[in-house]
């Protein structure tokens, strides 16, 4: 495949300014697997925090479909208990500081596709619960970070450098500081998660109790009707014997 960028007449689809990237000349076996919808999904997945910027808009279209706007996931729209922290940490130079933004939410339903992830410069690095270097500093480990009712992100900004494979961070004092700060939030998050799970357990048991009560009531009513029918048949038999 090849790509090009320009500000030609097609930019009218986006407004007066911007960059147009064209992907073309795909091999046949690649083209059968690529759609504008799948490309939107990948962009939203990997550039979620970048898409959250107010002055950025990304749209994708092909010759057979209407333009689709890429959007960052709206964690605020999910009911649940959220924890939002922003703390400065020493940067790579003594005079530099950088902020790490943490937004973790314990939600009512399961969203395994939105488990907490690490981001750097707006780009996704890896899921928190799959980052081995962090798990060595974590107390709660996958029990918290891989739970399907825990969602969110940890945006390290410009503070941490990803490795070449972009699934880990380069070891540094800044990485250690980020991991320690994140690990310090775990107990509070786990308390919220356990409270949510217990609340759901109580609600589930209450629903189950209601269902069982309804079933037992139905069974009791049917048994009562059956007993009445047997009593009537018995009385009829006694009456017939007396008449004989």
PDB file of C-alpha atoms in Angstrom:
ATOM      1  CA  UNK A   1       0.000   0.000   0.000  1.00  0.00           C
ATOM      2  CA  UNK A   2       1.016   3.632  -0.243  1.00  0.00           C
ATOM      3  CA  UNK A   3      -0.103   6.868   1.368  1.00  0.00           C
ATOM      4  CA  UNK A   4      -0.007  10.558   0.533  1.00  0.00           C
ATOM      5  CA  UNK A   5      -1.042  13.763   2.242  1.00  0.00           C
ATOM      6  CA  UNK A   6      -2.267  16.993   0.722  1.00  0.00           C
ATOM      7  CA  UNK A   7      -4.562  19.976   1.094  1.00  0.00           C
ATOM      8  CA  UNK A   8      -6.329  19.665  -2.275  1.00  0.00           C
ATOM      9  CA  UNK A   9     -10.006  20.109  -3.101  1.00  0.00           C
ATOM     10  CA  UNK A  10     -10.954  17.019  -1.088  1.00  0.00           C
ATOM     11  CA  UNK A  11     -10.137  18.932   2.078  1.00  0.00           C
ATOM     12  CA  UNK A  12     -13.516  20.590   1.708  1.00  0.00           C
ATOM     13  CA  UNK A  13     -14.970  17.537   3.402  1.00  0.00           C
ATOM     14  CA  UNK A  14     -13.108  18.586   6.559  1.00  0.00           C
ATOM     15  CA  UNK A  15     -13.145  22.384   6.370  1.00  0.00           C
ATOM     16  CA  UNK A  16     -10.589  24.951   5.348  1.00  0.00           C
ATOM     17  CA  UNK A  17      -7.582  23.373   7.063  1.00  0.00           C
ATOM     18  CA  UNK A  18      -6.266  19.930   7.829  1.00  0.00           C
ATOM     19  CA  UNK A  19      -4.359  17.002   6.393  1.00  0.00           C
ATOM     20  CA  UNK A  20      -5.751  14.447   3.978  1.00  0.00           C
ATOM     21  CA  UNK A  21      -4.153  10.991   4.051  1.00  0.00           C
ATOM     22  CA  UNK A  22      -4.958   8.637   1.167  1.00  0.00           C
ATOM     23  CA  UNK A  23      -4.309   4.877   1.435  1.00  0.00           C
ATOM     24  CA  UNK A  24      -4.337   3.089  -1.907  1.00  0.00           C
ATOM     25  CA  UNK A  25      -2.790   0.354  -4.091  1.00  0.00           C
ATOM     26  CA  UNK A  26      -3.624  -2.426  -1.646  1.00  0.00           C
ATOM     27  CA  UNK A  27      -2.831  -6.031  -2.422  1.00  0.00           C
ATOM     28  CA  UNK A  28      -5.996  -7.984  -3.136  1.00  0.00           C
ATOM     29  CA  UNK A  29      -5.839 -10.165  -0.014  1.00  0.00           C
ATOM     30  CA  UNK A  30      -5.420  -7.077   2.188  1.00  0.00           C
ATOM     31  CA  UNK A  31      -8.242  -5.172   0.531  1.00  0.00           C
ATOM     32  CA  UNK A  32     -10.755  -7.930   1.272  1.00  0.00           C
ATOM     33  CA  UNK A  33     -10.050  -7.530   5.011  1.00  0.00           C
ATOM     34  CA  UNK A  34      -9.910  -3.728   5.210  1.00  0.00           C
ATOM     35  CA  UNK A  35     -13.006  -1.548   5.526  1.00  0.00           C
ATOM     36  CA  UNK A  36     -13.527   2.015   6.628  1.00  0.00           C
ATOM     37  CA  UNK A  37     -15.353   0.702   9.728  1.00  0.00           C
ATOM     38  CA  UNK A  38     -12.427  -1.538  10.722  1.00  0.00           C
ATOM     39  CA  UNK A  39     -10.008   1.346  10.202  1.00  0.00           C
ATOM     40  CA  UNK A  40     -12.155   3.600  12.401  1.00  0.00           C
ATOM     41  CA  UNK A  41     -12.142   0.920  15.106  1.00  0.00           C
ATOM     42  CA  UNK A  42      -8.346   0.663  15.038  1.00  0.00           C
ATOM     43  CA  UNK A  43      -7.882   4.441  15.141  1.00  0.00           C
ATOM     44  CA  UNK A  44     -10.296   4.782  18.063  1.00  0.00           C
ATOM     45  CA  UNK A  45      -8.593   1.928  19.872  1.00  0.00           C
ATOM     46  CA  UNK A  46      -4.997   3.076  19.495  1.00  0.00           C
ATOM     47  CA  UNK A  47      -5.386   6.877  19.453  1.00  0.00           C
ATOM     48  CA  UNK A  48      -8.184   7.268  21.990  1.00  0.00           C
ATOM     49  CA  UNK A  49      -6.543   9.958  24.122  1.00  0.00           C
ATOM     50  CA  UNK A  50      -5.421  11.904  21.070  1.00  0.00           C
ATOM     51  CA  UNK A  51      -8.986  11.889  19.742  1.00  0.00           C
ATOM     52  CA  UNK A  52     -10.131  13.442  23.042  1.00  0.00           C
ATOM     53  CA  UNK A  53      -8.388  16.694  22.150  1.00  0.00           C
ATOM     54  CA  UNK A  54     -10.882  19.458  21.465  1.00  0.00           C
ATOM     55  CA  UNK A  55      -9.142  20.777  18.348  1.00  0.00           C
ATOM     56  CA  UNK A  56      -8.669  17.437  16.580  1.00  0.00           C
ATOM     57  CA  UNK A  57     -11.097  15.670  14.270  1.00  0.00           C
ATOM     58  CA  UNK A  58     -10.391  12.511  12.309  1.00  0.00           C
ATOM     59  CA  UNK A  59     -12.760  11.215   9.651  1.00  0.00           C
ATOM     60  CA  UNK A  60     -12.484   8.097   7.512  1.00  0.00           C
ATOM     61  CA  UNK A  61     -14.310   7.278   4.302  1.00  0.00           C
ATOM     62  CA  UNK A  62     -14.055   5.206   1.172  1.00  0.00           C
ATOM     63  CA  UNK A  63     -15.709   5.446  -2.206  1.00  0.00           C
ATOM     64  CA  UNK A  64     -18.646   3.278  -1.116  1.00  0.00           C
ATOM     65  CA  UNK A  65     -19.481   4.750   2.284  1.00  0.00           C
ATOM     66  CA  UNK A  66     -20.279   7.987   4.046  1.00  0.00           C
ATOM     67  CA  UNK A  67     -17.493   9.598   6.113  1.00  0.00           C
ATOM     68  CA  UNK A  68     -17.217   8.227   9.644  1.00  0.00           C
ATOM     69  CA  UNK A  69     -15.890  10.367  12.496  1.00  0.00           C
ATOM     70  CA  UNK A  70     -13.462   8.732  14.899  1.00  0.00           C
ATOM     71  CA  UNK A  71     -14.345   9.412  18.543  1.00  0.00           C
ATOM     72  CA  UNK A  72     -12.699   8.797  21.881  1.00  0.00           C
ATOM     73  CA  UNK A  73     -14.583   6.518  24.249  1.00  0.00           C
ATOM     74  CA  UNK A  74     -16.915   8.396  26.625  1.00  0.00           C
ATOM     75  CA  UNK A  75     -16.153   6.928  30.051  1.00  0.00           C
ATOM     76  CA  UNK A  76     -18.288   9.597  31.743  1.00  0.00           C
ATOM     77  CA  UNK A  77     -21.401   8.139  30.114  1.00  0.00           C
ATOM     78  CA  UNK A  78     -21.026   4.850  32.020  1.00  0.00           C
ATOM     79  CA  UNK A  79     -22.756   4.647  35.420  1.00  0.00           C
ATOM     80  CA  UNK A  80     -20.308   3.821  38.172  1.00  0.00           C
ATOM     81  CA  UNK A  81     -17.743   5.052  40.680  1.00  0.00           C
ATOM     82  CA  UNK A  82     -14.838   6.959  39.174  1.00  0.00           C
ATOM     83  CA  UNK A  83     -11.406   7.960  40.369  1.00  0.00           C
ATOM     84  CA  UNK A  84      -9.699  10.794  38.535  1.00  0.00           C
ATOM     85  CA  UNK A  85      -6.202  11.887  39.534  1.00  0.00           C
ATOM     86  CA  UNK A  86      -3.643  14.155  37.942  1.00  0.00           C
ATOM     87  CA  UNK A  87      -0.278  14.362  39.622  1.00  0.00           C
ATOM     88  CA  UNK A  88       2.994  15.963  38.544  1.00  0.00           C
ATOM     89  CA  UNK A  89       6.169  13.926  38.487  1.00  0.00           C
ATOM     90  CA  UNK A  90       9.777  14.906  37.835  1.00  0.00           C
ATOM     91  CA  UNK A  91      10.577  14.929  34.142  1.00  0.00           C
ATOM     92  CA  UNK A  92      13.694  13.874  32.315  1.00  0.00           C
ATOM     93  CA  UNK A  93      15.476  17.080  33.350  1.00  0.00           C
ATOM     94  CA  UNK A  94      15.565  18.560  36.844  1.00  0.00           C
ATOM     95  CA  UNK A  95      13.654  21.671  35.786  1.00  0.00           C
ATOM     96  CA  UNK A  96      10.958  19.743  33.933  1.00  0.00           C
ATOM     97  CA  UNK A  97       7.738  18.332  35.356  1.00  0.00           C
ATOM     98  CA  UNK A  98       5.064  16.372  33.586  1.00  0.00           C
ATOM     99  CA  UNK A  99       1.541  15.415  34.641  1.00  0.00           C
ATOM    100  CA  UNK A 100       0.194  11.886  34.631  1.00  0.00           C
ATOM    101  CA  UNK A 101      -3.570  11.653  34.217  1.00  0.00           C
ATOM    102  CA  UNK A 102      -5.368   8.689  35.748  1.00  0.00           C
ATOM    103  CA  UNK A 103      -9.049   7.995  35.116  1.00  0.00           C
ATOM    104  CA  UNK A 104     -10.268   4.646  36.424  1.00  0.00           C
ATOM    105  CA  UNK A 105     -13.926   3.761  36.827  1.00  0.00           C
ATOM    106  CA  UNK A 106     -15.735   0.841  38.432  1.00  0.00           C
ATOM    107  CA  UNK A 107     -18.854   0.447  36.307  1.00  0.00           C
ATOM    108  CA  UNK A 108     -22.115  -1.414  36.735  1.00  0.00           C
ATOM    109  CA  UNK A 109     -21.802  -3.627  33.650  1.00  0.00           C
ATOM    110  CA  UNK A 110     -18.905  -5.494  32.091  1.00  0.00           C
ATOM    111  CA  UNK A 111     -16.831  -3.714  29.446  1.00  0.00           C
ATOM    112  CA  UNK A 112     -13.842  -6.035  28.915  1.00  0.00           C
ATOM    113  CA  UNK A 113     -12.884  -4.219  25.698  1.00  0.00           C
ATOM    114  CA  UNK A 114     -12.204  -1.041  27.714  1.00  0.00           C
ATOM    115  CA  UNK A 115      -9.998  -2.361  30.507  1.00  0.00           C
ATOM    116  CA  UNK A 116      -7.564   0.303  31.815  1.00  0.00           C
ATOM    117  CA  UNK A 117      -4.736   1.010  29.377  1.00  0.00           C
ATOM    118  CA  UNK A 118      -1.475   2.914  29.404  1.00  0.00           C
ATOM    119  CA  UNK A 119      -1.123   5.776  26.933  1.00  0.00           C
ATOM    120  CA  UNK A 120       1.894   7.845  25.959  1.00  0.00           C
ATOM    121  CA  UNK A 121       1.601  10.991  23.837  1.00  0.00           C
ATOM    122  CA  UNK A 122      -2.028  10.094  23.133  1.00  0.00           C
ATOM    123  CA  UNK A 123      -1.199   6.625  21.801  1.00  0.00           C
ATOM    124  CA  UNK A 124      -2.082   3.307  23.403  1.00  0.00           C
ATOM    125  CA  UNK A 125       0.844   1.267  24.726  1.00  0.00           C
ATOM    126  CA  UNK A 126      -0.771  -1.717  26.444  1.00  0.00           C
ATOM    127  CA  UNK A 127      -3.432  -2.766  28.928  1.00  0.00           C
ATOM    128  CA  UNK A 128      -2.384  -2.030  32.506  1.00  0.00           C
ATOM    129  CA  UNK A 129      -3.128  -5.611  33.550  1.00  0.00           C
ATOM    130  CA  UNK A 130      -0.890  -6.951  30.768  1.00  0.00           C
ATOM    131  CA  UNK A 131       2.128  -4.710  31.404  1.00  0.00           C
ATOM    132  CA  UNK A 132       4.549  -7.026  33.170  1.00  0.00           C
ATOM    133  CA  UNK A 133       6.872  -4.285  34.394  1.00  0.00           C
ATOM    134  CA  UNK A 134       3.959  -2.632  36.201  1.00  0.00           C
ATOM    135  CA  UNK A 135       2.560  -5.873  37.612  1.00  0.00           C
ATOM    136  CA  UNK A 136       5.825  -6.369  39.482  1.00  0.00           C
ATOM    137  CA  UNK A 137       4.971  -3.179  41.406  1.00  0.00           C
ATOM    138  CA  UNK A 138       1.271  -3.929  41.717  1.00  0.00           C
ATOM    139  CA  UNK A 139      -0.355  -5.367  44.816  1.00  0.00           C
ATOM    140  CA  UNK A 140      -3.767  -6.146  43.345  1.00  0.00           C
ATOM    141  CA  UNK A 141      -2.469  -7.220  39.913  1.00  0.00           C
ATOM    142  CA  UNK A 142      -4.939  -8.764  37.416  1.00  0.00           C
ATOM    143  CA  UNK A 143      -7.611  -9.163  40.085  1.00  0.00           C
ATOM    144  CA  UNK A 144      -8.161  -5.420  39.795  1.00  0.00           C
ATOM    145  CA  UNK A 145      -6.779  -4.338  36.440  1.00  0.00           C
ATOM    146  CA  UNK A 146      -8.236  -7.162  34.340  1.00  0.00           C
ATOM    147  CA  UNK A 147     -11.650  -7.122  35.966  1.00  0.00           C
ATOM    148  CA  UNK A 148     -14.293  -6.544  33.233  1.00  0.00           C
ATOM    149  CA  UNK A 149     -16.029  -3.899  35.375  1.00  0.00           C
ATOM    150  CA  UNK A 150     -12.917  -1.743  35.686  1.00  0.00           C
ATOM    151  CA  UNK A 151     -12.346   0.653  32.774  1.00  0.00           C
ATOM    152  CA  UNK A 152     -10.273   3.740  32.087  1.00  0.00           C
ATOM    153  CA  UNK A 153      -6.799   4.927  31.178  1.00  0.00           C
ATOM    154  CA  UNK A 154      -3.450   6.089  32.511  1.00  0.00           C
ATOM    155  CA  UNK A 155      -2.062   8.815  30.263  1.00  0.00           C
ATOM    156  CA  UNK A 156       1.647   9.307  30.937  1.00  0.00           C
ATOM    157  CA  UNK A 157       1.941  12.223  28.524  1.00  0.00           C
ATOM    158  CA  UNK A 158       5.554  12.809  27.503  1.00  0.00           C
ATOM    159  CA  UNK A 159       6.996  11.365  30.689  1.00  0.00           C
ATOM    160  CA  UNK A 160       7.631   7.753  29.649  1.00  0.00           C
ATOM    161  CA  UNK A 161       9.276   6.316  26.555  1.00  0.00           C
ATOM    162  CA  UNK A 162       7.791   3.144  24.986  1.00  0.00           C
ATOM    163  CA  UNK A 163      10.056   0.332  23.827  1.00  0.00           C
ATOM    164  CA  UNK A 164      10.348  -0.415  20.106  1.00  0.00           C
ATOM    165  CA  UNK A 165       7.546  -2.987  20.226  1.00  0.00           C
ATOM    166  CA  UNK A 166       5.295  -0.377  21.901  1.00  0.00           C
ATOM    167  CA  UNK A 167       3.932  -2.825  24.472  1.00  0.00           C
ATOM    168  CA  UNK A 168       6.090  -1.715  27.423  1.00  0.00           C
ATOM    169  CA  UNK A 169       7.897   1.328  28.768  1.00  0.00           C
ATOM    170  CA  UNK A 170      11.635   1.808  28.864  1.00  0.00           C
ATOM    171  CA  UNK A 171      12.989   1.362  32.384  1.00  0.00           C
ATOM    172  CA  UNK A 172      13.656   4.725  34.025  1.00  0.00           C
ATOM    173  CA  UNK A 173      13.228   6.563  37.347  1.00  0.00           C
ATOM    174  CA  UNK A 174      10.145   8.205  35.841  1.00  0.00           C
ATOM    175  CA  UNK A 175       8.605   4.811  35.097  1.00  0.00           C
ATOM    176  CA  UNK A 176       9.239   3.690  38.655  1.00  0.00           C
ATOM    177  CA  UNK A 177       7.602   6.877  40.000  1.00  0.00           C
ATOM    178  CA  UNK A 178       4.513   6.414  37.787  1.00  0.00           C
ATOM    179  CA  UNK A 179       4.134   2.784  38.824  1.00  0.00           C
ATOM    180  CA  UNK A 180       4.464   3.601  42.516  1.00  0.00           C
ATOM    181  CA  UNK A 181       1.889   6.396  42.267  1.00  0.00           C
ATOM    182  CA  UNK A 182      -0.523   4.100  40.436  1.00  0.00           C
ATOM    183  CA  UNK A 183       0.000   1.242  42.882  1.00  0.00           C
ATOM    184  CA  UNK A 184      -0.843   3.617  45.740  1.00  0.00           C
ATOM    185  CA  UNK A 185      -4.358   3.997  44.288  1.00  0.00           C
ATOM    186  CA  UNK A 186      -5.052   0.274  44.114  1.00  0.00           C
ATOM    187  CA  UNK A 187      -6.504  -0.336  47.576  1.00  0.00           C
ATOM    188  CA  UNK A 188      -9.087   2.413  47.155  1.00  0.00           C
ATOM    189  CA  UNK A 189     -10.037   1.097  43.720  1.00  0.00           C
ATOM    190  CA  UNK A 190     -10.301  -2.466  44.987  1.00  0.00           C
ATOM    191  CA  UNK A 191     -12.567  -1.318  47.828  1.00  0.00           C
ATOM    192  CA  UNK A 192     -14.883   0.316  45.284  1.00  0.00           C
ATOM    193  CA  UNK A 193     -14.812  -2.750  43.076  1.00  0.00           C
ATOM    194  CA  UNK A 194     -15.629  -5.097  45.950  1.00  0.00           C
ATOM    195  CA  UNK A 195     -18.476  -2.803  47.052  1.00  0.00           C
ATOM    196  CA  UNK A 196     -19.889  -2.796  43.521  1.00  0.00           C
ATOM    197  CA  UNK A 197     -19.611  -6.572  43.179  1.00  0.00           C
ATOM    198  CA  UNK A 198     -21.253  -7.087  46.583  1.00  0.00           C
ATOM    199  CA  UNK A 199     -24.051  -4.700  45.662  1.00  0.00           C
ATOM    200  CA  UNK A 200     -24.655  -6.618  42.450  1.00  0.00           C
ATOM    201  CA  UNK A 201     -24.578  -9.895  44.379  1.00  0.00           C
ATOM    202  CA  UNK A 202     -27.281  -8.628  46.738  1.00  0.00           C
ATOM    203  CA  UNK A 203     -29.383  -7.407  43.819  1.00  0.00           C
ATOM    204  CA  UNK A 204     -28.920 -10.713  41.993  1.00  0.00           C
ATOM    205  CA  UNK A 205     -29.859 -12.708  45.079  1.00  0.00           C
ATOM    206  CA  UNK A 206     -32.909 -10.498  45.558  1.00  0.00           C
ATOM    207  CA  UNK A 207     -34.002 -11.154  41.972  1.00  0.00           C
ATOM    208  CA  UNK A 208     -33.347 -14.859  42.405  1.00  0.00           C
ATOM    209  CA  UNK A 209     -35.371 -14.878  45.615  1.00  0.00           C
ATOM    210  CA  UNK A 210     -38.228 -13.188  43.788  1.00  0.00           C
ATOM    211  CA  UNK A 211     -38.096 -15.731  40.969  1.00  0.00           C
ATOM    212  CA  UNK A 212     -38.008 -18.655  43.413  1.00  0.00           C
ATOM    213  CA  UNK A 213     -40.878 -17.178  45.413  1.00  0.00           C
ATOM    214  CA  UNK A 214     -42.902 -16.885  42.212  1.00  0.00           C
ATOM    215  CA  UNK A 215     -42.116 -20.469  41.220  1.00  0.00           C
ATOM    216  CA  UNK A 216     -42.967 -21.793  44.687  1.00  0.00           C
ATOM    217  CA  UNK A 217     -46.196 -19.815  44.703  1.00  0.00           C
ATOM    218  CA  UNK A 218     -47.124 -21.283  41.326  1.00  0.00           C
ATOM    219  CA  UNK A 219     -46.232 -24.801  42.463  1.00  0.00           C
ATOM    220  CA  UNK A 220     -48.221 -24.349  45.677  1.00  0.00           C
ATOM    221  CA  UNK A 221     -51.222 -23.086  43.745  1.00  0.00           C
ATOM    222  CA  UNK A 222     -51.022 -26.025  41.331  1.00  0.00           C
ATOM    223  CA  UNK A 223     -50.658 -28.506  44.210  1.00  0.00           C
ATOM    224  CA  UNK A 224     -53.646 -26.934  45.964  1.00  0.00           C
ATOM    225  CA  UNK A 225     -55.755 -27.229  42.822  1.00  0.00           C
ATOM    226  CA  UNK A 226     -54.605 -30.830  42.364  1.00  0.00           C
ATOM    227  CA  UNK A 227     -55.502 -31.627  45.991  1.00  0.00           C
ATOM    228  CA  UNK A 228     -58.968 -30.140  45.507  1.00  0.00           C
ATOM    229  CA  UNK A 229     -59.493 -32.205  42.357  1.00  0.00           C
ATOM    230  CA  UNK A 230     -58.458 -35.395  44.217  1.00  0.00           C
ATOM    231  CA  UNK A 231     -60.803 -34.528  47.076  1.00  0.00           C
ATOM    232  CA  UNK A 232     -63.680 -33.997  44.681  1.00  0.00           C
ATOM    233  CA  UNK A 233     -63.024 -37.319  42.937  1.00  0.00           C
ATOM    234  CA  UNK A 234     -62.802 -39.049  46.332  1.00  0.00           C
ATOM    235  CA  UNK A 235     -66.108 -37.520  47.443  1.00  0.00           C
ATOM    236  CA  UNK A 236     -67.741 -38.535  44.191  1.00  0.00           C
ATOM    237  CA  UNK A 237     -66.547 -42.116  44.630  1.00  0.00           C
ATOM    238  CA  UNK A 238     -67.937 -42.219  48.212  1.00  0.00           C
ATOM    239  CA  UNK A 239     -71.255 -40.832  47.008  1.00  0.00           C
ATOM    240  CA  UNK A 240     -71.482 -43.438  44.246  1.00  0.00           C
ATOM    241  CA  UNK A 241     -70.731 -46.255  46.723  1.00  0.00           C
ATOM    242  CA  UNK A 242     -73.451 -44.997  49.110  1.00  0.00           C
ATOM    243  CA  UNK A 243     -75.998 -44.868  46.260  1.00  0.00           C
ATOM    244  CA  UNK A 244     -75.210 -48.470  45.351  1.00  0.00           C
TER     245      UNK A 244
END
